[in-house]
XYZ file of C-alpha atoms in Angstrom:
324
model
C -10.387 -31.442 17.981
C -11.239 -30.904 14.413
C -11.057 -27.143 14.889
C -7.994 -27.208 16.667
C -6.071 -29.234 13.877
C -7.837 -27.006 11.314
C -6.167 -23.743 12.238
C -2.700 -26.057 12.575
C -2.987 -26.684 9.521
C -3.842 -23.391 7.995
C -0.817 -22.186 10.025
C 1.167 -24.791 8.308
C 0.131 -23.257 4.698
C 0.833 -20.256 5.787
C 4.227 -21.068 6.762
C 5.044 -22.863 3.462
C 3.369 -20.365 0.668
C 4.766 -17.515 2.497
C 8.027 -19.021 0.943
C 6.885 -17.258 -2.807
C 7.150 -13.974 -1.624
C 10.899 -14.145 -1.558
C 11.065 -15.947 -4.735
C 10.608 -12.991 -6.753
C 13.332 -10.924 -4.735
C 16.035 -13.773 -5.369
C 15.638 -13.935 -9.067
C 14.671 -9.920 -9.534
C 16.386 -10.399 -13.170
C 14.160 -13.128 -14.477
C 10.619 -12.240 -15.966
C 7.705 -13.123 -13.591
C 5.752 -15.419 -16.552
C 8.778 -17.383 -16.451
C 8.916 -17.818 -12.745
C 4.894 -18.567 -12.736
C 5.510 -21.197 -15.609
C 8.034 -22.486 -13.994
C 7.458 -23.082 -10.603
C 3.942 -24.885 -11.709
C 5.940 -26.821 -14.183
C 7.982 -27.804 -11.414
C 5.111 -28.765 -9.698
C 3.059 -30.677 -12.159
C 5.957 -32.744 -12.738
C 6.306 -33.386 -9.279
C 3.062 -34.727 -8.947
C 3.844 -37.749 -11.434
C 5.377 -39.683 -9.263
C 3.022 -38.170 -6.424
C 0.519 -39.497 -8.036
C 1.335 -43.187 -7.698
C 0.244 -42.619 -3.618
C -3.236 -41.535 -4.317
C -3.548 -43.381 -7.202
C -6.504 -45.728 -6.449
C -8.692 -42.158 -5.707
C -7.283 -40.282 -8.615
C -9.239 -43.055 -10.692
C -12.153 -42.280 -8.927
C -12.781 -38.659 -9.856
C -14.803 -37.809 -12.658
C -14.662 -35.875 -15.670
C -16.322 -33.007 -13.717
C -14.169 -33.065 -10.720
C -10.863 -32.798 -13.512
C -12.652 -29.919 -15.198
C -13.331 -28.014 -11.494
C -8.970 -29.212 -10.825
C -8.336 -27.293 -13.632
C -9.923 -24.235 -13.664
C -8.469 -23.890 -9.323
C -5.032 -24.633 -11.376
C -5.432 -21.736 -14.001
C -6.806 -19.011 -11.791
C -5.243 -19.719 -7.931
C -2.105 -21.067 -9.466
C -0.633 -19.926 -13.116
C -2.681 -16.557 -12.897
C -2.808 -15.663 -8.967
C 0.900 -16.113 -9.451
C 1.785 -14.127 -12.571
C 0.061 -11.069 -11.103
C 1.871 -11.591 -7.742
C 5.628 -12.282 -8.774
C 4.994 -8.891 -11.555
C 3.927 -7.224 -8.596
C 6.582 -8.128 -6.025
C 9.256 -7.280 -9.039
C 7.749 -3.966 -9.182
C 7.325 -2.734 -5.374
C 10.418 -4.959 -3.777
C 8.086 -7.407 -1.667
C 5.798 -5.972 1.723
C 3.471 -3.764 -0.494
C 2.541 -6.391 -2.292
C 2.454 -8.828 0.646
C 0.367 -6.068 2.456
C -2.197 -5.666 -0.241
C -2.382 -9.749 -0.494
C -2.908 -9.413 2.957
C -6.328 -8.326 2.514
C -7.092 -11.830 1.663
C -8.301 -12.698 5.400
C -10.699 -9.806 5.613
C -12.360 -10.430 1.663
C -12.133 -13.718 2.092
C -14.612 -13.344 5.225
C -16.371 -11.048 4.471
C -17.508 -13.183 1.232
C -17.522 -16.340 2.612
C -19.943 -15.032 5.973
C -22.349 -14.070 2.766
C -22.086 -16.515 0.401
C -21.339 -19.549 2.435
C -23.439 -19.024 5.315
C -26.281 -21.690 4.431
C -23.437 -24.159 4.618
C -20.865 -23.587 7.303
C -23.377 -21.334 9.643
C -22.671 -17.487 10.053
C -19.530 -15.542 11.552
C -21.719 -13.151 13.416
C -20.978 -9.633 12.537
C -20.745 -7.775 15.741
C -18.042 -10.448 16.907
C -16.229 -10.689 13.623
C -15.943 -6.891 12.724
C -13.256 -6.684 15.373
C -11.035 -9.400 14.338
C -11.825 -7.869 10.562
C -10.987 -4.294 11.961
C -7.498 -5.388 13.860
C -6.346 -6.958 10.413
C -7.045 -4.092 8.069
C -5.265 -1.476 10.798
C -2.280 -4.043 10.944
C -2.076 -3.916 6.880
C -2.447 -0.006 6.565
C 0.234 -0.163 9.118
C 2.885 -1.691 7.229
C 1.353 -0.207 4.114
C 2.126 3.242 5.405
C 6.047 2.714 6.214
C 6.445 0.951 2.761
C 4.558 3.924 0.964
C 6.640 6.390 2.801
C 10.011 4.750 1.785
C 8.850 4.674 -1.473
C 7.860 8.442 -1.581
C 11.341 9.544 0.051
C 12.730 7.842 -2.363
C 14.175 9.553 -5.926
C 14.795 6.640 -7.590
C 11.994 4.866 -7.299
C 10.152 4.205 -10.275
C 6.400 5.603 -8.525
C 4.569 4.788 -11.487
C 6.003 0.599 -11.946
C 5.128 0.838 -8.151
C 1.708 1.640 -8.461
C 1.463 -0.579 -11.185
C 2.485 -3.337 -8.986
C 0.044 -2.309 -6.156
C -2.682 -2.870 -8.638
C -1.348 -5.832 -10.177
C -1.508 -7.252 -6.411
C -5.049 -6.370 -6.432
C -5.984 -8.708 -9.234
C -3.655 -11.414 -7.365
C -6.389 -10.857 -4.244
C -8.599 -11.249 -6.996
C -7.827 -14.527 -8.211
C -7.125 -15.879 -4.838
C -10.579 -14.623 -3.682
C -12.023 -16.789 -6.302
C -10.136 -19.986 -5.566
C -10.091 -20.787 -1.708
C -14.167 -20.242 -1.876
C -14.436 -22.487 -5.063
C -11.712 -24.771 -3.885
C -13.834 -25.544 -0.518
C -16.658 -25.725 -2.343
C -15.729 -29.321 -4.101
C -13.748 -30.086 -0.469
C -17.118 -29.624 1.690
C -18.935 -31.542 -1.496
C -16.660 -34.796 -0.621
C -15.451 -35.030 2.884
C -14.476 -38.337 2.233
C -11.882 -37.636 -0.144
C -8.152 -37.488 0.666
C -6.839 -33.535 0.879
C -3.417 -34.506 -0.442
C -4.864 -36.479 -3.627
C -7.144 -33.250 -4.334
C -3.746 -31.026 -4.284
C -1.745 -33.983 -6.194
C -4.880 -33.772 -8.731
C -4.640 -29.635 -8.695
C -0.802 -30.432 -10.301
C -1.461 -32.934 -12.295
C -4.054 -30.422 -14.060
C -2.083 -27.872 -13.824
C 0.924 -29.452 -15.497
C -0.215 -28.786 -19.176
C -1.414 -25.819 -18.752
C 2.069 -24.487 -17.288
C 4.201 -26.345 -20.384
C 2.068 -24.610 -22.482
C 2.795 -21.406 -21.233
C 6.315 -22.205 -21.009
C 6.464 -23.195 -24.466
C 4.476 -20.130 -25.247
C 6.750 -17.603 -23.508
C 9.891 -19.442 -24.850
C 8.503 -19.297 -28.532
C 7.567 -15.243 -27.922
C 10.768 -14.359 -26.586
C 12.642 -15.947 -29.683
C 10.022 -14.281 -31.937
C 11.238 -10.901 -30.426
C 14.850 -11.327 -30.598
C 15.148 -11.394 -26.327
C 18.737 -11.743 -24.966
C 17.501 -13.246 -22.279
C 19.019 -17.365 -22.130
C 16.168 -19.688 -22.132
C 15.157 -22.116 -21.099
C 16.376 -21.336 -17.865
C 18.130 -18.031 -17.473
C 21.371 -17.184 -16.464
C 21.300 -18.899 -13.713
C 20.272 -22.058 -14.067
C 21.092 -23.844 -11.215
C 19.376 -21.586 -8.939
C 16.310 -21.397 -10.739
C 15.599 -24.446 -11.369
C 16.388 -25.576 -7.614
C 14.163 -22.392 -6.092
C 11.341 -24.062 -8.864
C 11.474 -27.457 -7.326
C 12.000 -26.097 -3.954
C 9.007 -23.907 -4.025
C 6.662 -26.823 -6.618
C 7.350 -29.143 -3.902
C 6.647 -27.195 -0.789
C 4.575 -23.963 -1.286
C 2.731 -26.037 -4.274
C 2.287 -29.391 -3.313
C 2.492 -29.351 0.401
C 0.970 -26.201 1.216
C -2.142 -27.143 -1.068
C -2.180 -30.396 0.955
C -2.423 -28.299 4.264
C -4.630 -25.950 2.997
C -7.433 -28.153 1.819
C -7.010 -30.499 5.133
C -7.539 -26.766 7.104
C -10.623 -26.281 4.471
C -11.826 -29.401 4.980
C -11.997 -28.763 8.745
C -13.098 -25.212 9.259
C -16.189 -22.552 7.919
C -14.972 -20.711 4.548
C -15.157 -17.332 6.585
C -12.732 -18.754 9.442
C -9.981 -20.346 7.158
C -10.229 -16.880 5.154
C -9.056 -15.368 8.164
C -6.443 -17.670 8.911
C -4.815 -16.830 5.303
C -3.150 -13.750 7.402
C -0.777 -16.510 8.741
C 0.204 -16.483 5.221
C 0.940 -12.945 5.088
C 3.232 -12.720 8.554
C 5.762 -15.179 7.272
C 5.646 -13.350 3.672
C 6.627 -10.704 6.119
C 9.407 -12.519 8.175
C 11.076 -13.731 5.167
C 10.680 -10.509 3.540
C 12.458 -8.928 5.914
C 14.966 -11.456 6.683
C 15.938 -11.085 3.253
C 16.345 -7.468 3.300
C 18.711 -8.140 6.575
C 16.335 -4.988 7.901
C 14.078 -5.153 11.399
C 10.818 -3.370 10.372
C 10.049 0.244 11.467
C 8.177 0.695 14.869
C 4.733 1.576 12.530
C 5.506 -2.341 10.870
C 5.906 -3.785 14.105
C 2.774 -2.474 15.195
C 0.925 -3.670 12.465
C 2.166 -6.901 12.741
C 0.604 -6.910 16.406
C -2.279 -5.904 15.129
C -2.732 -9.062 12.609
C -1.712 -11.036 14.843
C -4.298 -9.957 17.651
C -6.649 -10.082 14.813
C -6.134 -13.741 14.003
C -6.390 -14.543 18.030
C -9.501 -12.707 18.092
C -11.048 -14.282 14.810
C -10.162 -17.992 15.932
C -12.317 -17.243 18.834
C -15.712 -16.305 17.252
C -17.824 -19.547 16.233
C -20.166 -19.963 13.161
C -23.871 -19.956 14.317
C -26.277 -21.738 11.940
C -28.303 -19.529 10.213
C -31.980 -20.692 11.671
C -30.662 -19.385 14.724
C -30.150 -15.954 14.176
C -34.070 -14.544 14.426
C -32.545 -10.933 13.845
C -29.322 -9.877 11.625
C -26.581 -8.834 13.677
């Protein structure tokens, strides 16, 4: 049963933070720090009044659990995003959701090492398939959105490589943060997952005003033309902020650290791919375009992957007399 809702609600996180893909492609004319800034701004101030449901347990973390909220808030929120939305600016959206898309197969592969004292071990032989399936559905779509690019005069090859490796230090940070994050989740079971993700935005609430404050203060410094604080078009930024604060922030943090809570580190890592075929979807729903045959099979192929990883079960570690 616990399994079960587990990968519901990593497929509900997926659903939602596949929403800040498209984020960056609506507002291509406003600089990515500001969107980062401002959609954890958003966010942070969000949880305020959040905060009044979970108040009772927010009293009851300490000192240490604040400084562990903040430190998930700077590097899987402010940072992970920065070098995402720079990224997605630079190669117009499935590169970079491609090379995120990596996420289930590091994520695994880390988490069957590191975390397999814990939550038991993925064994190898079973999980190199659903591993395998992934990364041939990723160099999939890679390859058609390399190939446009290529055939392409007008593309800017060198901002588009830049963005490829920008996306790698986004896998970076987001490496970093679902391990750590299910590290304090695993520590205390007993603790609610939406007043950990209402606690994530409450810490990182300065931490984007700062950087808000910082980016307005260095764009006046350097004479930019660009109308702060909230662009030229206000209305729609600030609503897309809110829109995404509220439900790739707040409520897919929720259903990612009930999902954490719920399944091994390795497993959920996996499941992060459901994150990358709505980035997908919306991606292309956006673009008004149905994705080349080459897309299409890739797609199949994560998806088969995910179907095949759900399957394999952690083994505890005592168990295993011989590596796989």
């Amino acid at each position: 049963m616990a399994f079960g809702a587990g990968v519901a609600w990593a497929l509900a996180a997926g659903l939602l933070w596949g929403l800040v893909f498209v984020a960056p492609l609506m507002l291509p004319e406003y600089p990515a720090a500001l969107q980062s800034f401002g959609r954890y701004l958003a966010f942070g101030l969000l949880c305020l009044p959040l905060a009044w449901w979970d108040r009772a347990e927010l009293r009851q973390l300490r000192p240490a659990d604040w400084w562990h909220a903040l430190k998930l808030a700077l590097v899987g929120n402010l940072l992970y995003y920065l070098l995402l939305a720079s990224s997605i600016q630079r190669t117009g959206g499935p590169l970079s959701t491609v090379i995120i898309g990596t996420l289930p197969v590091v994520i695994a592969v880390v988490a069957n090492r590191r975390d397999a004292a814990r939550d038991g071990r993925l064994p190898w032989r079973r999980l190199w398939p659903a591993l395998a399936l992934i990364a041939l559905g990723i160099a999939l779509v890679n390859h058609t959105e390399l190939q446009a690019v290529l055939a392409d005069p007008a593309r800017d090859v060198a901002g588009y490589a830049l963005g490829a490796l920008l996306a790698v230090g986004a896998v970076a940070c987001w490496t970093w943060y679902p391990l750590h994050n299910a590290d304090w989740l695993r520590a205390h079971p007993q603790r609610s997952p939406r007043a950990w993700s209402t606690a994530q935005g409450l810490a990182t609430l300065p931490l984007a005003a700062l950087g808000f404050a910082a980016f307005w203060g260095w764009s006046a410094a350097h004479g930019s033309a660009f109308p702060l604080p909230f662009g030229p078009r206000p209305a729609v930024f600030v609503g897309l902020m809110v829109a995404i604060g509220l439900l790739a922030s707040w409520l897919g943090t929720l259903c990612w650290n009930a999902a954490s809570q719920r399944l091994p580190t390795a497993l959920a890592g996996q499941l992060i791919v459901f994150e990358t075929l709505a980035a997908l979807l919306y991606a292309y729903l956006w673009r008004g375009q149905w994705p080349a045959w080459p897309s299409l099979a890739g797609i199949v192929a994560l998806v088969a992957g995910v179907w095949w990883g759900v399957r394999v079960r952690p083994q505890p570690v005592v168990a295993q007399a011989h590596p796989d």
